[in-house]
Amino acid sequence: MTNATKATVLALLIAPTVAFAQLTPGDAAGTEEADILAFLEAEGYTIEEVETEGDVLEVEALLDGSAFEIEVDLTTGQIAEIEAEDEDDDDDADDDDNGDEDDA
């Protein structure tokens, strides 16, 4: 088997895995909390926290060691937003280096 053939076979094996875990806003996830969580778990996410605010289900989840916040519109069942969480993003952190509490 040539190196080009090996690379092609490897790419074909890896591509479905990468595409499988890619959610985008507008994807249908369901309108019930249990269905949404099952959908996300089937996509490879580990659910960490769930909160409902009005007609939006906010899910904090992990995928391959990265943290995400996923918002699902409960009326349409569509993913409204997917945001990668920054590990350094702490609302209680003192980001201005002057020793007092965060100014936000």
C-alpha positions as CSV (number, residue, x, y, z in Angstrom):
1,M,0.0,0.0,0.0
2,T,1.5,3.4,-1.0
3,N,1.8,6.3,1.5
4,A,-0.9,8.2,-0.4
5,T,-3.3,5.3,-0.2
6,K,-2.6,4.9,3.6
7,A,-3.2,8.6,4.1
8,T,-6.5,8.3,2.2
9,V,-7.7,5.3,4.2
10,L,-6.7,7.0,7.5
11,A,-8.6,10.2,6.5
12,L,-11.7,8.2,5.7
13,L,-11.6,6.5,9.0
14,I,-11.0,9.8,11.0
15,A,-13.4,12.1,9.1
16,P,-16.7,10.5,10.2
17,T,-15.6,10.7,13.9
18,V,-14.7,14.4,13.6
19,A,-17.9,15.2,11.7
20,F,-20.0,13.2,14.1
21,A,-19.1,15.5,17.1
22,Q,-19.6,18.8,15.3
23,L,-22.8,20.5,16.3
24,T,-23.9,23.7,14.8
25,P,-26.6,26.3,15.6
26,G,-29.8,25.2,13.9
27,D,-29.3,21.5,14.4
28,A,-32.4,19.8,15.8
29,A,-31.8,18.5,19.3
30,G,-35.4,18.0,20.6
31,T,-37.9,20.0,22.6
32,E,-37.8,18.0,25.9
33,E,-34.9,18.0,28.3
34,A,-34.5,14.2,28.3
35,D,-34.4,14.1,24.5
36,I,-31.9,17.0,24.3
37,L,-29.5,15.4,26.9
38,A,-29.8,12.0,25.1
39,F,-29.0,13.7,21.8
40,L,-25.9,15.4,23.2
41,E,-24.7,12.3,24.9
42,A,-25.1,10.4,21.6
43,E,-22.9,13.1,20.0
44,G,-20.2,12.3,22.6
45,Y,-20.8,15.0,25.1
46,T,-20.6,14.4,28.9
47,I,-23.3,16.5,30.6
48,E,-22.0,18.6,33.6
49,E,-24.9,21.0,34.4
50,V,-28.3,21.8,33.1
51,E,-30.4,24.9,33.6
52,T,-33.6,26.2,32.1
53,E,-34.1,29.9,31.6
54,G,-37.4,30.7,30.0
55,D,-37.7,28.8,26.7
56,V,-33.9,28.0,26.6
57,L,-32.2,25.0,28.0
58,E,-28.6,25.8,28.9
59,V,-26.3,22.7,29.0
60,E,-22.7,22.8,30.2
61,A,-21.0,19.8,28.8
62,L,-17.5,18.3,28.0
63,L,-16.3,16.9,24.7
64,D,-12.8,15.5,24.4
65,G,-11.7,17.4,27.5
66,S,-13.1,20.8,26.3
67,A,-15.9,22.5,28.0
68,F,-18.9,23.9,26.1
69,E,-22.1,25.8,26.9
70,I,-24.9,24.7,24.5
71,E,-28.2,26.6,24.4
72,V,-31.3,24.9,22.9
73,D,-34.5,26.7,22.1
74,L,-37.2,24.5,23.8
75,T,-39.9,25.8,21.4
76,T,-38.2,24.9,18.2
77,G,-35.9,22.2,19.4
78,Q,-32.9,23.8,17.6
79,I,-29.5,24.5,19.0
80,A,-29.4,28.3,19.4
81,E,-25.8,28.7,20.5
82,I,-22.6,26.7,21.1
83,E,-19.9,28.4,23.0
84,A,-16.5,26.9,23.9
85,E,-15.8,27.7,27.6
86,D,-12.4,29.2,28.3
87,E,-10.8,27.6,31.3
88,D,-9.4,31.0,32.4
89,D,-12.9,32.6,32.1
90,D,-13.9,32.9,35.7
91,D,-16.5,35.6,36.6
92,D,-15.1,35.8,40.1
93,A,-11.5,36.3,38.9
94,D,-9.5,39.4,39.5
95,D,-8.5,40.2,35.9
96,D,-7.2,43.8,36.4
97,D,-4.0,42.9,38.4
98,N,-4.6,45.6,41.0
99,G,-5.4,43.2,43.9
100,D,-9.1,44.1,44.4
101,E,-12.1,42.1,43.3
102,D,-13.1,42.0,39.7
103,D,-14.6,45.3,38.5
104,A,-17.3,43.6,36.4
